Amino acid sequence: MLDRLYQWTMRLAASPNAAFWLFGIAFAEASFFPLPVDLLLIPMVLARRDRAWMLATICTIGSVAGGVLGWMIGAFLLQHVALPIVHFYHAETTLRALQARFVQYGVAIILIKGLTPIPFKIVTIAAGAAHFSLLPFIAASIVTRGARFFLVAGLLRIFGEPIQAFIERRLTLVLTAFLILVVVGIAALKYL
């Protein structure tokens, strides 16, 4: 089953519509979607390493645009839309703590947490709920999300063949480790 899922993702990554899917998932991941965009970015770069920088750019633009939607959800739709998303992650306490920290640390929160496995949507929603200024939010999101996606794309561009061979040989191990990282990121929400 995992092998079929991996092969489907690789076919999607090589398809003509792959860039639209990547943008859409990056957008959704930054505002409401539970799965990280890396699940599509990694196979897309492995399928077309010559397009690594363009794919990282698409991810960055999609994530920042989705982050603006997350900010708007937090700022204008906190009760009706944001709280159910936050509740899905059991991160109500984290949301309140982040709102308070935005007053004190602002941009630093976005820069640090945008690189971690902590779901970025929690940061975007908290920034909106704290009514953190939108322009610094966008600038910090461009820096942090760009750094993350360009780092992943760059490493895959340089070391793509051995990484792809490793993934294909140990697909179950890689996906298990990735899921553990996602769960740790979500669990970390309670403590950060």
Short mmCIF file of N, CA and C in Angstrom, two decimals:
data_model
loop_
_atom_site.label_atom_id
_atom_site.label_comp_id
_atom_site.label_asym_id
_atom_site.label_seq_id
_atom_site.Cartn_x
_atom_site.Cartn_y
_atom_site.Cartn_z
N MET A 1 0.82 -1.19 0.00
CA MET A 1 0.00 0.00 0.00
C MET A 1 0.87 1.26 0.00
N LEU A 2 1.91 1.29 0.85
CA LEU A 2 2.79 2.46 0.90
C LEU A 2 3.51 2.65 -0.43
N ASP A 3 3.90 1.54 -1.05
CA ASP A 3 4.60 1.64 -2.32
C ASP A 3 3.67 2.23 -3.39
N ARG A 4 2.41 1.82 -3.41
CA ARG A 4 1.45 2.38 -4.38
C ARG A 4 1.24 3.87 -4.13
N LEU A 5 1.14 4.26 -2.85
CA LEU A 5 0.99 5.68 -2.50
C LEU A 5 2.21 6.47 -2.96
N TYR A 6 3.40 5.93 -2.73
CA TYR A 6 4.64 6.60 -3.15
C TYR A 6 4.67 6.73 -4.68
N GLN A 7 4.33 5.66 -5.40
CA GLN A 7 4.34 5.70 -6.87
C GLN A 7 3.31 6.70 -7.39
N TRP A 8 2.13 6.77 -6.75
CA TRP A 8 1.10 7.74 -7.15
C TRP A 8 1.62 9.16 -6.93
N THR A 9 2.29 9.39 -5.79
CA THR A 9 2.83 10.72 -5.49
C THR A 9 3.91 11.09 -6.50
N MET A 10 4.76 10.12 -6.87
CA MET A 10 5.81 10.39 -7.86
C MET A 10 5.19 10.70 -9.22
N ARG A 11 4.12 9.99 -9.61
CA ARG A 11 3.44 10.30 -10.88
C ARG A 11 2.81 11.69 -10.83
N LEU A 12 2.17 12.02 -9.71
CA LEU A 12 1.58 13.34 -9.54
C LEU A 12 2.67 14.41 -9.62
N ALA A 13 3.81 14.14 -9.00
CA ALA A 13 4.92 15.09 -8.99
C ALA A 13 5.45 15.36 -10.38
N ALA A 14 5.37 14.38 -11.26
CA ALA A 14 5.88 14.55 -12.62
C ALA A 14 4.81 15.03 -13.59
N SER A 15 3.57 15.17 -13.15
CA SER A 15 2.48 15.56 -14.05
C SER A 15 2.53 17.05 -14.38
N PRO A 16 1.87 17.44 -15.46
CA PRO A 16 1.84 18.86 -15.85
C PRO A 16 1.14 19.76 -14.83
N ASN A 17 0.23 19.20 -14.03
CA ASN A 17 -0.51 19.99 -13.04
C ASN A 17 0.15 19.99 -11.67
N ALA A 18 1.33 19.43 -11.56
CA ALA A 18 1.99 19.27 -10.27
C ALA A 18 2.19 20.62 -9.56
N ALA A 19 2.57 21.65 -10.28
CA ALA A 19 2.82 22.95 -9.66
C ALA A 19 1.54 23.52 -9.03
N PHE A 20 0.41 23.30 -9.66
CA PHE A 20 -0.86 23.77 -9.10
C PHE A 20 -1.20 23.02 -7.81
N TRP A 21 -0.97 21.70 -7.82
CA TRP A 21 -1.20 20.91 -6.61
C TRP A 21 -0.28 21.37 -5.49
N LEU A 22 0.98 21.60 -5.83
CA LEU A 22 1.95 22.03 -4.82
C LEU A 22 1.55 23.37 -4.21
N PHE A 23 1.18 24.32 -5.05
CA PHE A 23 0.73 25.62 -4.55
C PHE A 23 -0.49 25.45 -3.66
N GLY A 24 -1.47 24.68 -4.12
CA GLY A 24 -2.70 24.49 -3.37
C GLY A 24 -2.47 23.84 -2.01
N ILE A 25 -1.63 22.84 -1.96
CA ILE A 25 -1.36 22.18 -0.68
C ILE A 25 -0.55 23.08 0.23
N ALA A 26 0.42 23.82 -0.32
CA ALA A 26 1.20 24.77 0.50
C ALA A 26 0.28 25.85 1.07
N PHE A 27 -0.63 26.33 0.25
CA PHE A 27 -1.60 27.34 0.69
C PHE A 27 -2.47 26.79 1.82
N ALA A 28 -3.05 25.61 1.60
CA ALA A 28 -3.96 25.01 2.58
C ALA A 28 -3.23 24.64 3.87
N GLU A 29 -2.00 24.14 3.75
CA GLU A 29 -1.24 23.71 4.93
C GLU A 29 -0.95 24.87 5.87
N ALA A 30 -0.80 26.06 5.32
CA ALA A 30 -0.48 27.22 6.16
C ALA A 30 -1.70 27.82 6.83
N SER A 31 -2.89 27.34 6.48
CA SER A 31 -4.08 27.94 7.08
C SER A 31 -5.05 26.94 7.70
N PHE A 32 -5.18 25.73 7.13
CA PHE A 32 -6.17 24.81 7.71
C PHE A 32 -5.88 23.33 7.48
N PHE A 33 -5.12 22.95 6.47
CA PHE A 33 -4.92 21.55 6.09
C PHE A 33 -3.94 20.86 7.04
N PRO A 34 -4.24 19.64 7.50
CA PRO A 34 -3.42 19.03 8.55
C PRO A 34 -2.09 18.44 8.09
N LEU A 35 -1.92 18.14 6.80
CA LEU A 35 -0.68 17.48 6.37
C LEU A 35 0.33 18.48 5.82
N PRO A 36 1.61 18.27 6.10
CA PRO A 36 2.65 19.20 5.63
C PRO A 36 2.87 19.08 4.12
N VAL A 37 3.20 20.18 3.51
CA VAL A 37 3.42 20.25 2.07
C VAL A 37 4.65 19.43 1.65
N ASP A 38 5.51 19.13 2.60
CA ASP A 38 6.72 18.33 2.29
C ASP A 38 6.36 16.98 1.67
N LEU A 39 5.18 16.46 1.98
CA LEU A 39 4.76 15.18 1.41
C LEU A 39 4.65 15.24 -0.10
N LEU A 40 4.48 16.42 -0.66
CA LEU A 40 4.45 16.58 -2.11
C LEU A 40 5.74 17.22 -2.63
N LEU A 41 6.30 18.16 -1.87
CA LEU A 41 7.52 18.84 -2.31
C LEU A 41 8.66 17.86 -2.51
N ILE A 42 8.86 16.96 -1.56
CA ILE A 42 10.00 16.03 -1.64
C ILE A 42 9.92 15.16 -2.90
N PRO A 43 8.80 14.46 -3.16
CA PRO A 43 8.78 13.68 -4.39
C PRO A 43 8.83 14.52 -5.66
N MET A 44 8.30 15.74 -5.61
CA MET A 44 8.35 16.59 -6.79
C MET A 44 9.78 16.97 -7.13
N VAL A 45 10.56 17.32 -6.10
CA VAL A 45 11.96 17.67 -6.36
C VAL A 45 12.73 16.43 -6.79
N LEU A 46 12.45 15.29 -6.18
CA LEU A 46 13.13 14.06 -6.59
C LEU A 46 12.80 13.69 -8.03
N ALA A 47 11.55 13.95 -8.45
CA ALA A 47 11.14 13.64 -9.82
C ALA A 47 11.76 14.61 -10.83
N ARG A 48 11.96 15.87 -10.42
CA ARG A 48 12.50 16.90 -11.32
C ARG A 48 13.47 17.79 -10.55
N ARG A 49 14.67 17.29 -10.29
CA ARG A 49 15.65 18.07 -9.52
C ARG A 49 16.05 19.36 -10.24
N ASP A 50 15.93 19.38 -11.55
CA ASP A 50 16.25 20.59 -12.30
C ASP A 50 15.27 21.73 -12.00
N ARG A 51 14.12 21.41 -11.42
CA ARG A 51 13.12 22.43 -11.09
C ARG A 51 13.04 22.71 -9.59
N ALA A 52 14.05 22.31 -8.84
CA ALA A 52 14.04 22.42 -7.38
C ALA A 52 13.77 23.85 -6.92
N TRP A 53 14.44 24.83 -7.52
CA TRP A 53 14.29 26.22 -7.06
C TRP A 53 12.91 26.76 -7.39
N MET A 54 12.39 26.39 -8.55
CA MET A 54 11.05 26.84 -8.91
C MET A 54 10.02 26.21 -7.96
N LEU A 55 10.19 24.94 -7.63
CA LEU A 55 9.25 24.27 -6.73
C LEU A 55 9.31 24.88 -5.33
N ALA A 56 10.51 25.22 -4.87
CA ALA A 56 10.64 25.87 -3.56
C ALA A 56 9.97 27.25 -3.59
N THR A 57 10.08 27.95 -4.70
CA THR A 57 9.43 29.25 -4.84
C THR A 57 7.91 29.11 -4.80
N ILE A 58 7.38 28.11 -5.52
CA ILE A 58 5.94 27.87 -5.52
C ILE A 58 5.46 27.56 -4.10
N CYS A 59 6.22 26.71 -3.40
CA CYS A 59 5.86 26.37 -2.01
C CYS A 59 5.86 27.61 -1.13
N THR A 60 6.88 28.44 -1.29
CA THR A 60 7.00 29.64 -0.46
C THR A 60 5.83 30.58 -0.72
N ILE A 61 5.53 30.85 -1.98
CA ILE A 61 4.43 31.76 -2.32
C ILE A 61 3.10 31.19 -1.82
N GLY A 62 2.87 29.90 -2.04
CA GLY A 62 1.64 29.27 -1.58
C GLY A 62 1.51 29.31 -0.07
N SER A 63 2.61 29.03 0.63
CA SER A 63 2.58 29.01 2.09
C SER A 63 2.35 30.40 2.66
N VAL A 64 3.00 31.41 2.09
CA VAL A 64 2.81 32.78 2.58
C VAL A 64 1.38 33.25 2.30
N ALA A 65 0.87 32.94 1.11
CA ALA A 65 -0.52 33.32 0.79
C ALA A 65 -1.49 32.60 1.73
N GLY A 66 -1.26 31.32 1.98
CA GLY A 66 -2.08 30.58 2.92
C GLY A 66 -1.93 31.12 4.33
N GLY A 67 -0.73 31.58 4.66
CA GLY A 67 -0.50 32.19 5.96
C GLY A 67 -1.32 33.45 6.14
N VAL A 68 -1.47 34.22 5.08
CA VAL A 68 -2.31 35.42 5.14
C VAL A 68 -3.77 35.01 5.40
N LEU A 69 -4.21 33.94 4.74
CA LEU A 69 -5.56 33.44 5.02
C LEU A 69 -5.67 33.01 6.49
N GLY A 70 -4.65 32.29 6.99
CA GLY A 70 -4.64 31.90 8.40
C GLY A 70 -4.69 33.11 9.32
N TRP A 71 -3.93 34.15 8.97
CA TRP A 71 -3.94 35.39 9.75
C TRP A 71 -5.35 35.98 9.76
N MET A 72 -6.00 36.02 8.59
CA MET A 72 -7.36 36.56 8.50
C MET A 72 -8.35 35.71 9.30
N ILE A 73 -8.18 34.39 9.26
CA ILE A 73 -9.05 33.51 10.04
C ILE A 73 -8.91 33.85 11.53
N GLY A 74 -7.66 34.01 11.98
CA GLY A 74 -7.42 34.35 13.38
C GLY A 74 -7.94 35.73 13.74
N ALA A 75 -7.78 36.69 12.82
CA ALA A 75 -8.17 38.07 13.12
C ALA A 75 -9.68 38.29 13.04
N PHE A 76 -10.33 37.65 12.09
CA PHE A 76 -11.73 37.98 11.83
C PHE A 76 -12.72 36.83 12.10
N LEU A 77 -12.22 35.61 12.13
CA LEU A 77 -13.11 34.46 12.27
C LEU A 77 -12.67 33.53 13.40
N LEU A 78 -12.15 34.12 14.46
CA LEU A 78 -11.57 33.33 15.54
C LEU A 78 -12.59 32.34 16.11
N GLN A 79 -13.74 32.79 16.48
CA GLN A 79 -14.72 31.93 17.14
C GLN A 79 -15.28 30.86 16.22
N HIS A 80 -15.57 31.23 14.98
CA HIS A 80 -16.32 30.32 14.10
C HIS A 80 -15.43 29.40 13.26
N VAL A 81 -14.24 29.83 12.91
CA VAL A 81 -13.39 29.03 12.03
C VAL A 81 -12.09 28.62 12.72
N ALA A 82 -11.41 29.57 13.35
CA ALA A 82 -10.09 29.30 13.91
C ALA A 82 -10.13 28.32 15.07
N LEU A 83 -11.05 28.50 15.99
CA LEU A 83 -11.07 27.62 17.17
C LEU A 83 -11.31 26.15 16.81
N PRO A 84 -12.17 25.82 15.85
CA PRO A 84 -12.28 24.41 15.47
C PRO A 84 -10.96 23.85 14.89
N ILE A 85 -10.23 24.66 14.13
CA ILE A 85 -8.94 24.21 13.60
C ILE A 85 -7.96 23.99 14.75
N VAL A 86 -7.90 24.93 15.65
CA VAL A 86 -7.00 24.83 16.80
C VAL A 86 -7.41 23.65 17.68
N HIS A 87 -8.71 23.45 17.85
CA HIS A 87 -9.19 22.32 18.65
C HIS A 87 -8.77 20.98 18.03
N PHE A 88 -8.75 20.91 16.71
CA PHE A 88 -8.32 19.68 16.03
C PHE A 88 -6.92 19.28 16.48
N TYR A 89 -6.07 20.26 16.72
CA TYR A 89 -4.69 20.01 17.17
C TYR A 89 -4.56 20.00 18.70
N HIS A 90 -5.68 20.16 19.39
CA HIS A 90 -5.66 20.25 20.87
C HIS A 90 -4.68 21.34 21.31
N ALA A 91 -4.75 22.49 20.66
CA ALA A 91 -3.77 23.55 20.86
C ALA A 91 -4.39 24.84 21.37
N GLU A 92 -5.49 24.75 22.09
CA GLU A 92 -6.14 25.95 22.60
C GLU A 92 -5.21 26.74 23.52
N THR A 93 -4.52 26.03 24.41
CA THR A 93 -3.59 26.69 25.33
C THR A 93 -2.43 27.32 24.56
N THR A 94 -1.96 26.61 23.56
CA THR A 94 -0.86 27.14 22.74
C THR A 94 -1.29 28.40 22.01
N LEU A 95 -2.51 28.42 21.50
CA LEU A 95 -3.01 29.61 20.81
C LEU A 95 -3.00 30.81 21.74
N ARG A 96 -3.52 30.63 22.95
CA ARG A 96 -3.54 31.74 23.91
C ARG A 96 -2.11 32.19 24.26
N ALA A 97 -1.21 31.23 24.45
CA ALA A 97 0.17 31.56 24.79
C ALA A 97 0.85 32.30 23.63
N LEU A 98 0.61 31.84 22.40
CA LEU A 98 1.20 32.51 21.23
C LEU A 98 0.65 33.92 21.08
N GLN A 99 -0.63 34.09 21.31
CA GLN A 99 -1.22 35.43 21.23
C GLN A 99 -0.48 36.38 22.18
N ALA A 100 -0.25 35.92 23.39
CA ALA A 100 0.46 36.76 24.37
C ALA A 100 1.91 36.98 23.96
N ARG A 101 2.54 35.97 23.40
CA ARG A 101 3.96 36.10 23.00
C ARG A 101 4.13 37.02 21.81
N PHE A 102 3.12 37.11 20.94
CA PHE A 102 3.23 38.01 19.79
C PHE A 102 3.41 39.45 20.23
N VAL A 103 2.80 39.80 21.34
CA VAL A 103 2.95 41.16 21.86
C VAL A 103 4.40 41.42 22.23
N GLN A 104 5.05 40.41 22.80
CA GLN A 104 6.41 40.58 23.30
C GLN A 104 7.48 40.29 22.24
N TYR A 105 7.29 39.22 21.45
CA TYR A 105 8.36 38.77 20.56
C TYR A 105 8.06 38.93 19.07
N GLY A 106 6.82 39.04 18.70
CA GLY A 106 6.40 39.30 17.32
C GLY A 106 7.08 38.48 16.25
N VAL A 107 7.90 39.14 15.46
CA VAL A 107 8.54 38.54 14.28
C VAL A 107 9.38 37.32 14.66
N ALA A 108 10.02 37.34 15.80
CA ALA A 108 10.88 36.21 16.21
C ALA A 108 10.08 34.91 16.29
N ILE A 109 8.83 34.98 16.72
CA ILE A 109 7.99 33.78 16.79
C ILE A 109 7.80 33.20 15.41
N ILE A 110 7.49 34.04 14.45
CA ILE A 110 7.27 33.58 13.08
C ILE A 110 8.55 32.99 12.51
N LEU A 111 9.67 33.68 12.71
CA LEU A 111 10.94 33.21 12.16
C LEU A 111 11.35 31.86 12.73
N ILE A 112 11.16 31.67 14.01
CA ILE A 112 11.59 30.42 14.65
C ILE A 112 10.60 29.30 14.37
N LYS A 113 9.34 29.53 14.62
CA LYS A 113 8.35 28.47 14.51
C LYS A 113 8.03 28.10 13.06
N GLY A 114 8.32 28.99 12.12
CA GLY A 114 8.10 28.67 10.72
C GLY A 114 9.08 27.65 10.17
N LEU A 115 10.18 27.41 10.88
CA LEU A 115 11.17 26.42 10.46
C LEU A 115 10.97 25.06 11.11
N THR A 116 10.14 25.00 12.13
CA THR A 116 10.00 23.78 12.93
C THR A 116 8.89 22.89 12.37
N PRO A 117 8.77 21.67 12.90
CA PRO A 117 7.66 20.82 12.46
C PRO A 117 6.32 21.20 13.10
N ILE A 118 6.31 22.25 13.92
CA ILE A 118 5.05 22.73 14.48
C ILE A 118 4.18 23.23 13.33
N PRO A 119 2.90 22.81 13.28
CA PRO A 119 2.05 23.26 12.18
C PRO A 119 2.01 24.79 12.07
N PHE A 120 2.40 25.29 10.90
CA PHE A 120 2.49 26.74 10.68
C PHE A 120 1.14 27.42 10.82
N LYS A 121 0.06 26.68 10.55
CA LYS A 121 -1.28 27.27 10.63
C LYS A 121 -1.58 27.78 12.03
N ILE A 122 -1.03 27.14 13.06
CA ILE A 122 -1.25 27.61 14.43
C ILE A 122 -0.59 28.97 14.62
N VAL A 123 0.59 29.14 14.05
CA VAL A 123 1.30 30.43 14.13
C VAL A 123 0.53 31.50 13.37
N THR A 124 0.04 31.16 12.18
CA THR A 124 -0.66 32.17 11.37
C THR A 124 -1.96 32.60 12.03
N ILE A 125 -2.69 31.62 12.56
CA ILE A 125 -3.95 31.94 13.24
C ILE A 125 -3.69 32.76 14.49
N ALA A 126 -2.66 32.38 15.26
CA ALA A 126 -2.33 33.13 16.49
C ALA A 126 -1.91 34.55 16.16
N ALA A 127 -1.17 34.73 15.07
CA ALA A 127 -0.75 36.09 14.68
C ALA A 127 -1.96 36.95 14.36
N GLY A 128 -2.93 36.38 13.66
CA GLY A 128 -4.16 37.13 13.36
C GLY A 128 -4.97 37.39 14.61
N ALA A 129 -5.08 36.38 15.47
CA ALA A 129 -5.86 36.53 16.71
C ALA A 129 -5.23 37.59 17.61
N ALA A 130 -3.90 37.72 17.55
CA ALA A 130 -3.20 38.74 18.34
C ALA A 130 -3.22 40.10 17.64
N HIS A 131 -3.78 40.14 16.42
CA HIS A 131 -3.80 41.35 15.59
C HIS A 131 -2.38 41.88 15.38
N PHE A 132 -1.44 40.92 15.18
CA PHE A 132 -0.07 41.28 14.85
C PHE A 132 -0.08 41.94 13.48
N SER A 133 0.72 42.96 13.29
CA SER A 133 0.75 43.72 12.05
C SER A 133 0.99 42.81 10.84
N LEU A 134 0.16 42.97 9.81
CA LEU A 134 0.18 42.07 8.66
C LEU A 134 1.47 42.17 7.83
N LEU A 135 1.99 43.36 7.59
CA LEU A 135 3.19 43.47 6.74
C LEU A 135 4.43 42.80 7.37
N PRO A 136 4.73 43.03 8.64
CA PRO A 136 5.85 42.28 9.23
C PRO A 136 5.58 40.77 9.26
N PHE A 137 4.32 40.39 9.43
CA PHE A 137 3.96 38.97 9.39
C PHE A 137 4.30 38.38 8.03
N ILE A 138 3.92 39.06 6.95
CA ILE A 138 4.20 38.58 5.60
C ILE A 138 5.71 38.51 5.36
N ALA A 139 6.44 39.56 5.74
CA ALA A 139 7.89 39.58 5.53
C ALA A 139 8.58 38.43 6.28
N ALA A 140 8.21 38.22 7.54
CA ALA A 140 8.82 37.14 8.31
C ALA A 140 8.42 35.78 7.75
N SER A 141 7.20 35.65 7.27
CA SER A 141 6.75 34.39 6.67
C SER A 141 7.53 34.08 5.40
N ILE A 142 7.79 35.09 4.58
CA ILE A 142 8.59 34.88 3.37
C ILE A 142 9.97 34.36 3.74
N VAL A 143 10.59 34.97 4.75
CA VAL A 143 11.94 34.57 5.15
C VAL A 143 11.94 33.14 5.70
N THR A 144 11.07 32.86 6.66
CA THR A 144 11.13 31.57 7.33
C THR A 144 10.64 30.42 6.45
N ARG A 145 9.54 30.62 5.74
CA ARG A 145 9.04 29.55 4.88
C ARG A 145 9.96 29.36 3.68
N GLY A 146 10.47 30.47 3.13
CA GLY A 146 11.43 30.35 2.04
C GLY A 146 12.67 29.59 2.47
N ALA A 147 13.19 29.91 3.65
CA ALA A 147 14.38 29.21 4.14
C ALA A 147 14.12 27.72 4.26
N ARG A 148 12.98 27.38 4.81
CA ARG A 148 12.65 25.95 4.98
C ARG A 148 12.54 25.23 3.64
N PHE A 149 11.76 25.78 2.72
CA PHE A 149 11.53 25.10 1.45
C PHE A 149 12.77 25.09 0.56
N PHE A 150 13.52 26.18 0.56
CA PHE A 150 14.74 26.21 -0.25
C PHE A 150 15.81 25.29 0.32
N LEU A 151 15.85 25.13 1.64
CA LEU A 151 16.79 24.18 2.24
C LEU A 151 16.44 22.75 1.82
N VAL A 152 15.17 22.39 1.94
CA VAL A 152 14.74 21.05 1.53
C VAL A 152 15.03 20.83 0.04
N ALA A 153 14.63 21.78 -0.80
CA ALA A 153 14.84 21.64 -2.24
C ALA A 153 16.33 21.59 -2.58
N GLY A 154 17.13 22.41 -1.92
CA GLY A 154 18.57 22.42 -2.19
C GLY A 154 19.23 21.11 -1.82
N LEU A 155 18.90 20.58 -0.66
CA LEU A 155 19.47 19.29 -0.24
C LEU A 155 19.06 18.17 -1.19
N LEU A 156 17.80 18.19 -1.61
CA LEU A 156 17.34 17.16 -2.54
C LEU A 156 17.95 17.34 -3.92
N ARG A 157 18.19 18.56 -4.32
CA ARG A 157 18.82 18.82 -5.63
C ARG A 157 20.24 18.29 -5.63
N ILE A 158 20.97 18.53 -4.54
CA ILE A 158 22.36 18.11 -4.46
C ILE A 158 22.49 16.60 -4.22
N PHE A 159 21.72 16.09 -3.26
CA PHE A 159 21.87 14.69 -2.84
C PHE A 159 20.68 13.83 -3.26
N GLY A 160 20.01 14.22 -4.31
CA GLY A 160 18.75 13.58 -4.71
C GLY A 160 18.82 12.10 -4.99
N GLU A 161 19.78 11.65 -5.77
CA GLU A 161 19.82 10.22 -6.12
C GLU A 161 19.99 9.32 -4.91
N PRO A 162 20.98 9.58 -4.03
CA PRO A 162 21.08 8.69 -2.86
C PRO A 162 19.88 8.79 -1.93
N ILE A 163 19.29 9.98 -1.82
CA ILE A 163 18.11 10.15 -0.96
C ILE A 163 16.94 9.38 -1.56
N GLN A 164 16.74 9.48 -2.86
CA GLN A 164 15.64 8.77 -3.50
C GLN A 164 15.83 7.27 -3.38
N ALA A 165 17.05 6.80 -3.57
CA ALA A 165 17.31 5.36 -3.42
C ALA A 165 17.03 4.90 -1.99
N PHE A 166 17.44 5.71 -1.02
CA PHE A 166 17.18 5.37 0.39
C PHE A 166 15.69 5.32 0.67
N ILE A 167 14.96 6.33 0.19
CA ILE A 167 13.51 6.38 0.41
C ILE A 167 12.85 5.15 -0.21
N GLU A 168 13.23 4.82 -1.43
CA GLU A 168 12.59 3.70 -2.11
C GLU A 168 12.93 2.36 -1.46
N ARG A 169 14.14 2.22 -0.91
CA ARG A 169 14.52 0.97 -0.23
C ARG A 169 13.86 0.85 1.14
N ARG A 170 13.69 1.97 1.81
CA ARG A 170 13.19 1.96 3.19
C ARG A 170 11.95 2.85 3.34
N LEU A 171 11.02 2.69 2.44
CA LEU A 171 9.83 3.54 2.39
C LEU A 171 9.05 3.50 3.71
N THR A 172 8.84 2.34 4.27
CA THR A 172 8.09 2.24 5.52
C THR A 172 8.80 2.98 6.64
N LEU A 173 10.10 2.82 6.74
CA LEU A 173 10.88 3.50 7.77
C LEU A 173 10.82 5.02 7.58
N VAL A 174 10.98 5.49 6.36
CA VAL A 174 10.96 6.93 6.08
C VAL A 174 9.60 7.53 6.42
N LEU A 175 8.53 6.89 5.97
CA LEU A 175 7.19 7.42 6.25
C LEU A 175 6.87 7.37 7.74
N THR A 176 7.31 6.31 8.42
CA THR A 176 7.10 6.23 9.86
C THR A 176 7.84 7.36 10.57
N ALA A 177 9.10 7.59 10.19
CA ALA A 177 9.88 8.68 10.80
C ALA A 177 9.23 10.03 10.52
N PHE A 178 8.73 10.22 9.30
CA PHE A 178 8.08 11.48 8.94
C PHE A 178 6.81 11.68 9.76
N LEU A 179 6.02 10.63 9.90
CA LEU A 179 4.79 10.73 10.70
C LEU A 179 5.11 11.00 12.17
N ILE A 180 6.16 10.39 12.68
CA ILE A 180 6.58 10.66 14.06
C ILE A 180 6.96 12.13 14.20
N LEU A 181 7.68 12.66 13.23
CA LEU A 181 8.06 14.08 13.26
C LEU A 181 6.82 14.98 13.27
N VAL A 182 5.83 14.64 12.46
CA VAL A 182 4.58 15.42 12.43
C VAL A 182 3.88 15.34 13.78
N VAL A 183 3.78 14.13 14.34
CA VAL A 183 3.13 13.96 15.64
C VAL A 183 3.89 14.71 16.73
N VAL A 184 5.22 14.66 16.70
CA VAL A 184 6.03 15.40 17.68
C VAL A 184 5.78 16.89 17.53
N GLY A 185 5.69 17.37 16.28
CA GLY A 185 5.39 18.79 16.06
C GLY A 185 4.05 19.18 16.63
N ILE A 186 3.06 18.35 16.42
CA ILE A 186 1.73 18.64 16.95
C ILE A 186 1.73 18.55 18.47
N ALA A 187 2.40 17.53 19.01
CA ALA A 187 2.48 17.38 20.46
C ALA A 187 3.24 18.53 21.09
N ALA A 188 4.25 19.05 20.39
CA ALA A 188 5.03 20.17 20.92
C ALA A 188 4.19 21.42 21.09
N LEU A 189 3.08 21.50 20.38
CA LEU A 189 2.20 22.66 20.52
C LEU A 189 1.75 22.87 21.97
N LYS A 190 1.63 21.79 22.72
CA LYS A 190 1.17 21.91 24.10
C LYS A 190 2.23 22.53 24.99
N TYR A 191 3.49 22.46 24.59
CA TYR A 191 4.58 22.88 25.45
C TYR A 191 5.31 24.12 24.96
N LEU A 192 5.02 24.58 23.77
CA LEU A 192 5.74 25.74 23.23
C LEU A 192 4.89 26.97 23.17
#
